[in-house]
PDB file of N, CA and C in Angstrom:
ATOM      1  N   UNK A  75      10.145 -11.533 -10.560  1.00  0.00           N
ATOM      2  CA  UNK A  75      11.082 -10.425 -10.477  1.00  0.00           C
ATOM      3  C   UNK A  75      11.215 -10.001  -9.014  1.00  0.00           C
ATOM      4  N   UNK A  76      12.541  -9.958  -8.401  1.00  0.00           N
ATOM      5  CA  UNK A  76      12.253  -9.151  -7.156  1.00  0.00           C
ATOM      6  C   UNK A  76      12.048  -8.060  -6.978  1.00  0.00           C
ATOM      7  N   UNK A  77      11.802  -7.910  -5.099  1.00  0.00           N
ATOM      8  CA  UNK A  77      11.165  -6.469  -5.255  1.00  0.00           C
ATOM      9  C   UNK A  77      11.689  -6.311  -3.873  1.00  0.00           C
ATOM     10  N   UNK A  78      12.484  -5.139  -3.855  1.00  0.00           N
ATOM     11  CA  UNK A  78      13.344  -3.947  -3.084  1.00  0.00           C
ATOM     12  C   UNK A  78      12.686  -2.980  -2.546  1.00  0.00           C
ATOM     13  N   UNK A  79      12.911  -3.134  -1.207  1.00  0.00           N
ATOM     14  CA  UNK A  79      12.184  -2.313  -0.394  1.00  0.00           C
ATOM     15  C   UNK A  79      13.505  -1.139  -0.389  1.00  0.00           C
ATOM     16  N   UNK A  80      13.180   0.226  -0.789  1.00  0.00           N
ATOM     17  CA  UNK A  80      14.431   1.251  -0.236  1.00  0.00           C
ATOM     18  C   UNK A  80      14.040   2.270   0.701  1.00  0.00           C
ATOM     19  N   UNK A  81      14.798   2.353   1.745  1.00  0.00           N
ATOM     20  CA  UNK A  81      14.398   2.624   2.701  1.00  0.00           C
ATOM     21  C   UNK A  81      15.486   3.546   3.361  1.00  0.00           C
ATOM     22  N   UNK A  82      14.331   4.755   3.760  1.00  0.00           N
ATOM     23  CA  UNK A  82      14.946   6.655   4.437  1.00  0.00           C
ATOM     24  C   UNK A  82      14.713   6.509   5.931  1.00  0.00           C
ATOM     25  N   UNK A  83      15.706   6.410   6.512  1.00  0.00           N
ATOM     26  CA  UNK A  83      15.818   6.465   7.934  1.00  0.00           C
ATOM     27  C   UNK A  83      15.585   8.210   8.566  1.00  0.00           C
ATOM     28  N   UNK A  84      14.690   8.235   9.389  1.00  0.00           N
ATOM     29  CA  UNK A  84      14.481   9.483  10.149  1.00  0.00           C
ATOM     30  C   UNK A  84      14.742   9.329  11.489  1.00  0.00           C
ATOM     31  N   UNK A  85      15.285  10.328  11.981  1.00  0.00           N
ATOM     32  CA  UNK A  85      15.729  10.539  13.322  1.00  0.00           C
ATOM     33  C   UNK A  85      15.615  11.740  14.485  1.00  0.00           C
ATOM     34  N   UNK A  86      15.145  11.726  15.597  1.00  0.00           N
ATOM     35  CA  UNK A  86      14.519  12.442  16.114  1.00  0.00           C
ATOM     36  C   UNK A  86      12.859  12.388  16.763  1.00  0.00           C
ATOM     37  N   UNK A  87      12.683  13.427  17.835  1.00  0.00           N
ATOM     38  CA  UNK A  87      11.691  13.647  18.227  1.00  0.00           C
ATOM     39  C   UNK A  87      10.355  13.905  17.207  1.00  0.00           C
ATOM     40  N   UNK A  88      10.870  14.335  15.772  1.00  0.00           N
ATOM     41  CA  UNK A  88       9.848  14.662  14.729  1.00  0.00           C
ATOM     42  C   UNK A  88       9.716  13.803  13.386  1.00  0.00           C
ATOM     43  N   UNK A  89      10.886  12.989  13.795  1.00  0.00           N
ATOM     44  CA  UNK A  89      11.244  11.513  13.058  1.00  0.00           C
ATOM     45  C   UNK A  89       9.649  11.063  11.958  1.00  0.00           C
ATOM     46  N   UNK A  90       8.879  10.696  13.260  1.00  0.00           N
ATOM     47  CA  UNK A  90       7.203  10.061  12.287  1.00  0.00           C
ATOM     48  C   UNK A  90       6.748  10.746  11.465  1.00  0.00           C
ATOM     49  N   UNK A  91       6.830  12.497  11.712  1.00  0.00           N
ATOM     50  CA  UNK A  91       6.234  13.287  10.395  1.00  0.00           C
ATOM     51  C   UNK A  91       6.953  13.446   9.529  1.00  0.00           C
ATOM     52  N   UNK A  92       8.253  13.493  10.155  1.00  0.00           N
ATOM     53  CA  UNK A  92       9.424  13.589   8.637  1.00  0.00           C
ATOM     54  C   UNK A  92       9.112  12.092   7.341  1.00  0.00           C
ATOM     55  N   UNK A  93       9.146  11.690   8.232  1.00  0.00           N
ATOM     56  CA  UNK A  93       9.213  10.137   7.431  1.00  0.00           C
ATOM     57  C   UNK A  93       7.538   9.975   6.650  1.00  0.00           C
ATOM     58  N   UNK A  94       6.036  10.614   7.565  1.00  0.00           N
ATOM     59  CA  UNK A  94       5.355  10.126   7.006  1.00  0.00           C
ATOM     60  C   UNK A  94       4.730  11.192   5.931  1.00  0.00           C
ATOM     61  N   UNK A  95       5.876  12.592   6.221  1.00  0.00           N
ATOM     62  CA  UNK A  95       5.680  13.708   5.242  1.00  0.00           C
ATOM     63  C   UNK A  95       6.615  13.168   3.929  1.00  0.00           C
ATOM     64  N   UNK A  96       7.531  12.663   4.265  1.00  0.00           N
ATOM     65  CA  UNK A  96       8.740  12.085   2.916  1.00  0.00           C
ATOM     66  C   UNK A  96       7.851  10.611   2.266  1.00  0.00           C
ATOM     67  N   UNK A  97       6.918  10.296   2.857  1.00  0.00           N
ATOM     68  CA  UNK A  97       5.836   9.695   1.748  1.00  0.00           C
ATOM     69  C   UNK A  97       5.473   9.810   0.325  1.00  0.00           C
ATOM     70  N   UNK A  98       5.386  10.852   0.746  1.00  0.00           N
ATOM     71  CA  UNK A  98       4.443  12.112  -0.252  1.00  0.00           C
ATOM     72  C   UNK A  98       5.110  12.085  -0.979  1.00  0.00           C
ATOM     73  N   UNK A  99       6.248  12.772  -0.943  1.00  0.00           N
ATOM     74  CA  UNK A  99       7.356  12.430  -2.341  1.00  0.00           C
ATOM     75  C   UNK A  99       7.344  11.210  -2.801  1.00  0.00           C
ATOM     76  N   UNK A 100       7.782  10.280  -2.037  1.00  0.00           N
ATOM     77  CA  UNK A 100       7.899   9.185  -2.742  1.00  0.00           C
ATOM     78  C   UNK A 100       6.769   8.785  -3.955  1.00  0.00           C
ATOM     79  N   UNK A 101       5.956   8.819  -3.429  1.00  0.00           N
ATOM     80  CA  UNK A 101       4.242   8.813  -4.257  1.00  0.00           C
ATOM     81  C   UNK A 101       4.832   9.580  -5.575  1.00  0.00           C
ATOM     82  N   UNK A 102       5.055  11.147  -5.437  1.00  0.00           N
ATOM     83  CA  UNK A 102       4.894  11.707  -6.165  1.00  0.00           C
ATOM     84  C   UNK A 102       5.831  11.026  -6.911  1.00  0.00           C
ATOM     85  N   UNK A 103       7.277  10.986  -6.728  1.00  0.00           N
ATOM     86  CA  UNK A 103       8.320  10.699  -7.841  1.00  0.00           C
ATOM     87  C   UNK A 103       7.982   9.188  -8.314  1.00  0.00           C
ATOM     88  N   UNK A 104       7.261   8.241  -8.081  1.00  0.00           N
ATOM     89  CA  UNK A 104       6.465   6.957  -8.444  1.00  0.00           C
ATOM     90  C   UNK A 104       5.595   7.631  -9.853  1.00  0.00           C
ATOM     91  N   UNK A 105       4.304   8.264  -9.353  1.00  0.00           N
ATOM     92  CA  UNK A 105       3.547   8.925 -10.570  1.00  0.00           C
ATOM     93  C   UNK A 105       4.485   9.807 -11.201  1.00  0.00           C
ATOM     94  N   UNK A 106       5.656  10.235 -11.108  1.00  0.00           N
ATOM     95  CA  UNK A 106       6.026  11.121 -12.172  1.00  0.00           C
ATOM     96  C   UNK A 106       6.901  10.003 -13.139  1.00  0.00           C
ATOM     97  N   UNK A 107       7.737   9.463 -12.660  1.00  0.00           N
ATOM     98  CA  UNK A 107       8.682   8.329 -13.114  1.00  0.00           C
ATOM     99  C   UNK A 107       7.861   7.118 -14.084  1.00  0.00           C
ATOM    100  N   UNK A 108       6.283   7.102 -13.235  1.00  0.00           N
ATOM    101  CA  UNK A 108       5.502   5.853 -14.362  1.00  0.00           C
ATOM    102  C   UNK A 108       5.678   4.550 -13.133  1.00  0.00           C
ATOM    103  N   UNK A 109       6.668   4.645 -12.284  1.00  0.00           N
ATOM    104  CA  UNK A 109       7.044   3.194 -11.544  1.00  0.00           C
ATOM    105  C   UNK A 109       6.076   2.237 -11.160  1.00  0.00           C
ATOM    106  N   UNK A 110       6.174   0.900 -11.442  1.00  0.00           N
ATOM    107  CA  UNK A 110       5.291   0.362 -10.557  1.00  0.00           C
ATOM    108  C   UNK A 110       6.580  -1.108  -9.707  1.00  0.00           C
ATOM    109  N   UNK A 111       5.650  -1.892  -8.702  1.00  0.00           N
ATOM    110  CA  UNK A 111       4.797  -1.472  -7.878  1.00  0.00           C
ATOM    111  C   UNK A 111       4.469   0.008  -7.747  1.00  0.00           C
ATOM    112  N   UNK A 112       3.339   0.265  -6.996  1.00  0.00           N
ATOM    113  CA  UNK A 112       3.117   1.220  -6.474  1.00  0.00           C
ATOM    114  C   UNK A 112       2.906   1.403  -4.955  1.00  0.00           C
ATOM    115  N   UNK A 113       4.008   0.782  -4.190  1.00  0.00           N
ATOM    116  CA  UNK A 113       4.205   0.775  -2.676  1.00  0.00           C
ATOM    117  C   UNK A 113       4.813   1.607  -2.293  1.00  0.00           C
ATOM    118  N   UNK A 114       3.993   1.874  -0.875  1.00  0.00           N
ATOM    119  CA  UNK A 114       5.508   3.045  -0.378  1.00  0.00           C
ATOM    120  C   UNK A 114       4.337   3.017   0.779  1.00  0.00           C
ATOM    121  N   UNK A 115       4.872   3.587   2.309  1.00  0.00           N
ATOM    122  CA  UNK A 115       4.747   3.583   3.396  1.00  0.00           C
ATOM    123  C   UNK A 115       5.934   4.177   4.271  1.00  0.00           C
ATOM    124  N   UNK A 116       5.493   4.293   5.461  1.00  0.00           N
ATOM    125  CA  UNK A 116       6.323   4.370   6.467  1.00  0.00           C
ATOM    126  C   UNK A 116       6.057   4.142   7.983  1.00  0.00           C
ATOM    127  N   UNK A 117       7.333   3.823   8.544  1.00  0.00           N
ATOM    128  CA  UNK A 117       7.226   2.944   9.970  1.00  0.00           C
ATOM    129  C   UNK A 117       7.547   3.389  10.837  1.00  0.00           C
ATOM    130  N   UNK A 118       6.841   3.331  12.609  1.00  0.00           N
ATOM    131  CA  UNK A 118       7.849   4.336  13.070  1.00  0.00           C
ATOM    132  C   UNK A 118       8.324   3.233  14.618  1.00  0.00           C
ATOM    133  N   UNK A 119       9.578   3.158  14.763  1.00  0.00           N
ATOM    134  CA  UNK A 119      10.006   2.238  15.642  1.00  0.00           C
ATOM    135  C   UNK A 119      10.587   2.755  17.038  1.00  0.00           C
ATOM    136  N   UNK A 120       9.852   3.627  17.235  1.00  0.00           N
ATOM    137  CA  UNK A 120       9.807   4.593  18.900  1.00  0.00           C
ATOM    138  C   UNK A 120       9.806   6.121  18.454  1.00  0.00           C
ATOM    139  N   UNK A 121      10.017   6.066  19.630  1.00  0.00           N
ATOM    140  CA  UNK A 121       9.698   8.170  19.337  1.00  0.00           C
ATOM    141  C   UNK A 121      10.945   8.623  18.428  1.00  0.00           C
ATOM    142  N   UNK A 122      11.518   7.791  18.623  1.00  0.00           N
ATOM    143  CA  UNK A 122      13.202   8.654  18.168  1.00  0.00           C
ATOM    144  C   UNK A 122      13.403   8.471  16.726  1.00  0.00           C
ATOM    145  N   UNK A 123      12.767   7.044  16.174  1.00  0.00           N
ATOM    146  CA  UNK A 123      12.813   6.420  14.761  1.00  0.00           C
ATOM    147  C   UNK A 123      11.864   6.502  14.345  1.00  0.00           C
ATOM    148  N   UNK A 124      11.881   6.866  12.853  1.00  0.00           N
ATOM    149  CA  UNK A 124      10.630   6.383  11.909  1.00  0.00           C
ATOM    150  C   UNK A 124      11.410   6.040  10.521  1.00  0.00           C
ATOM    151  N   UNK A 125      10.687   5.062   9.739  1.00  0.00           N
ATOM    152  CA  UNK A 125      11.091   5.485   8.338  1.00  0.00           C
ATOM    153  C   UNK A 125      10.385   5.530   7.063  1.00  0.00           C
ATOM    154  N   UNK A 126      10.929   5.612   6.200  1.00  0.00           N
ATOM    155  CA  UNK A 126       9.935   6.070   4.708  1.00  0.00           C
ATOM    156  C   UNK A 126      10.578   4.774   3.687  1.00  0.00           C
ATOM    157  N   UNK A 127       8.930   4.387   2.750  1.00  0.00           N
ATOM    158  CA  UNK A 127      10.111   3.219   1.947  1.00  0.00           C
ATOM    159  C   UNK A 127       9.012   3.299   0.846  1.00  0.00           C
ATOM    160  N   UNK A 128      10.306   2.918  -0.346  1.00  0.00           N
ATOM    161  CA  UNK A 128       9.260   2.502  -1.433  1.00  0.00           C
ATOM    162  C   UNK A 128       9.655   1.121  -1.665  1.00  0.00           C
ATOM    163  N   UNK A 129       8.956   0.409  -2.498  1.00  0.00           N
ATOM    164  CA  UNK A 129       9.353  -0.698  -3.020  1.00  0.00           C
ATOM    165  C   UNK A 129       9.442  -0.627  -4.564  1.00  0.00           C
ATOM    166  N   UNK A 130      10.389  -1.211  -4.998  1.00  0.00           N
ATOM    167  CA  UNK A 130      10.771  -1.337  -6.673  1.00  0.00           C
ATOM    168  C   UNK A 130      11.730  -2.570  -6.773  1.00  0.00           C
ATOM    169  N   UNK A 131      11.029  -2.693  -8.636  1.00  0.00           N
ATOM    170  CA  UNK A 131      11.464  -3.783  -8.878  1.00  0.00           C
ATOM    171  C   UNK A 131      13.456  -3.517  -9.316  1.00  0.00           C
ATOM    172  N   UNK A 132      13.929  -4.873  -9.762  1.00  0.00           N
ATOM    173  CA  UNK A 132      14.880  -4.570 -10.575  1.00  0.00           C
ATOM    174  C   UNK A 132      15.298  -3.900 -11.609  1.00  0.00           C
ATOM    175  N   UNK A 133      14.182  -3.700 -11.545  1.00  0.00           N
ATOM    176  CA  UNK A 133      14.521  -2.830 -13.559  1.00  0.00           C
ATOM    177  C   UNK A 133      14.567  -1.379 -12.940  1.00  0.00           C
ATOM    178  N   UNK A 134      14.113  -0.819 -11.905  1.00  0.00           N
ATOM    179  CA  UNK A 134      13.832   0.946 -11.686  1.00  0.00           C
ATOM    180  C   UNK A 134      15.081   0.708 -10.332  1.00  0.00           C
ATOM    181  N   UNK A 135      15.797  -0.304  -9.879  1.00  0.00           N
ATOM    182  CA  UNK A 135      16.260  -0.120  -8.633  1.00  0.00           C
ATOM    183  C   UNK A 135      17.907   0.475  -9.085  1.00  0.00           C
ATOM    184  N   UNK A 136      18.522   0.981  -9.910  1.00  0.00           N
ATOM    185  CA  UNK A 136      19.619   1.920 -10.423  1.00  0.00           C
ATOM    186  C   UNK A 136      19.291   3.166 -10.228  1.00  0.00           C
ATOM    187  N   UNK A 137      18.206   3.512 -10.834  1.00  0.00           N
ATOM    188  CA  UNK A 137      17.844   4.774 -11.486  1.00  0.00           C
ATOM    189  C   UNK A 137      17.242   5.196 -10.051  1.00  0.00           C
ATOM    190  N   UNK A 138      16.662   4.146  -9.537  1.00  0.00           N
ATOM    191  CA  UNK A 138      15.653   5.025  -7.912  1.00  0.00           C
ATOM    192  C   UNK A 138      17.540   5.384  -7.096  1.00  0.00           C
ATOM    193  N   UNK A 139      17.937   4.308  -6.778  1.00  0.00           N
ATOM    194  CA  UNK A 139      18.875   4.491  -5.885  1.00  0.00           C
ATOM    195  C   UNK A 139      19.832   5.743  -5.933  1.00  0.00           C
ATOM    196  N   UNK A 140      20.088   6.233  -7.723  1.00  0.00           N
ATOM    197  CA  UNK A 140      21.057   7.172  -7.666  1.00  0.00           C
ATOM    198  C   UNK A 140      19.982   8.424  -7.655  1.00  0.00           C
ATOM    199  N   UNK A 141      18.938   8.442  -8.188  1.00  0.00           N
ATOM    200  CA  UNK A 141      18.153   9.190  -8.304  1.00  0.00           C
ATOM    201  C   UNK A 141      17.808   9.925  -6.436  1.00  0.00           C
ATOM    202  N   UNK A 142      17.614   9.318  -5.273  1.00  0.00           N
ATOM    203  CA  UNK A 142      16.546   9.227  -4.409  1.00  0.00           C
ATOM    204  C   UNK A 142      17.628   8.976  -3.144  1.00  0.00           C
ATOM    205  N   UNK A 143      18.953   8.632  -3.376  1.00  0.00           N
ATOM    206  CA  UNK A 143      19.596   7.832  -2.443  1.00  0.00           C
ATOM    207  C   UNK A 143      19.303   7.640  -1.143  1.00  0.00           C
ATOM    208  N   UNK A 144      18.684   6.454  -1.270  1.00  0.00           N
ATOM    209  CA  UNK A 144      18.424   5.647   0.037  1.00  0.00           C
ATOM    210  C   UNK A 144      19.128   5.219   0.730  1.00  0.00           C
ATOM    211  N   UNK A 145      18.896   5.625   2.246  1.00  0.00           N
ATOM    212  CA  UNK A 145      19.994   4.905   2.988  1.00  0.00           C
ATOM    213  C   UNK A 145      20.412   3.632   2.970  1.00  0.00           C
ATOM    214  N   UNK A 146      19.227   2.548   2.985  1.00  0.00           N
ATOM    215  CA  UNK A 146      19.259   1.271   2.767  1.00  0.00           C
ATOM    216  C   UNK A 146      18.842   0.765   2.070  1.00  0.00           C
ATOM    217  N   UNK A 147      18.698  -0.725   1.849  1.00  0.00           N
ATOM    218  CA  UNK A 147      17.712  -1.591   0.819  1.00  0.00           C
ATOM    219  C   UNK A 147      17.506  -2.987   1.370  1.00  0.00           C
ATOM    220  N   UNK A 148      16.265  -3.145   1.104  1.00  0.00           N
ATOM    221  CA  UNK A 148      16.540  -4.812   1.772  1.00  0.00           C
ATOM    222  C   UNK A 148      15.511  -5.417   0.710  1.00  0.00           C
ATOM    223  N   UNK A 149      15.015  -6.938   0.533  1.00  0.00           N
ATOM    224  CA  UNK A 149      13.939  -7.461   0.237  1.00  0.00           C
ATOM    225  C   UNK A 149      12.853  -7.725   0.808  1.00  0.00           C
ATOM    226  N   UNK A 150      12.366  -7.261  -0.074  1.00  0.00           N
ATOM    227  CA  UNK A 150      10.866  -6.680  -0.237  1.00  0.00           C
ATOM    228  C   UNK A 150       9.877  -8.439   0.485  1.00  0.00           C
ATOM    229  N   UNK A 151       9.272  -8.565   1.454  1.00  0.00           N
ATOM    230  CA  UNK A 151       8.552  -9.958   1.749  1.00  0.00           C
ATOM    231  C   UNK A 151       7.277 -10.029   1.484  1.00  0.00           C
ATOM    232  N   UNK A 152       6.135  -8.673   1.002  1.00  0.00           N
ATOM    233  CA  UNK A 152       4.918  -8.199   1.244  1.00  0.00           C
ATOM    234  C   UNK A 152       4.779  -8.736   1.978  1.00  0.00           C
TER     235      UNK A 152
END
């Protein structure tokens, strides 16, 4: 089954905490929803960028996307 990385772009000088505070949610709406995988992280690609991501399969990637709307999506490589 594949697996979809969706992914919250942050921007700014406070970019890394936004993104590694918007974790947390993610986590949470994972344990509330039941979802698995159970991935999620975030990256930060200079001072100005960071971002937040979960990964999900096909079967939860409708319901996350309208649910959560992510800026992007790509595949998932672990």
């Amino acid at each position: 089954m594949r697996q979809i990385k969706m992914i919250w772009d942050f921007r700014g000088p406070e970019s890394e905490k936004t993104a590694e505070h918007h974790e947390i949610h993610l986590k949470q709406y994972i344990a509330a929803e039941g979802i698995s995988p159970q991935i999620t992280g975030f990256e930060t690609y200079g001072e100005m960028h960071a971002v937040a991501f979960m990964v999900v399969t096909d079967e939860h990637l409708i319901k996350v996307r309208d649910s959560l709307r992510p800026h992007r999506a790509e595949l998932y490589q672990g």
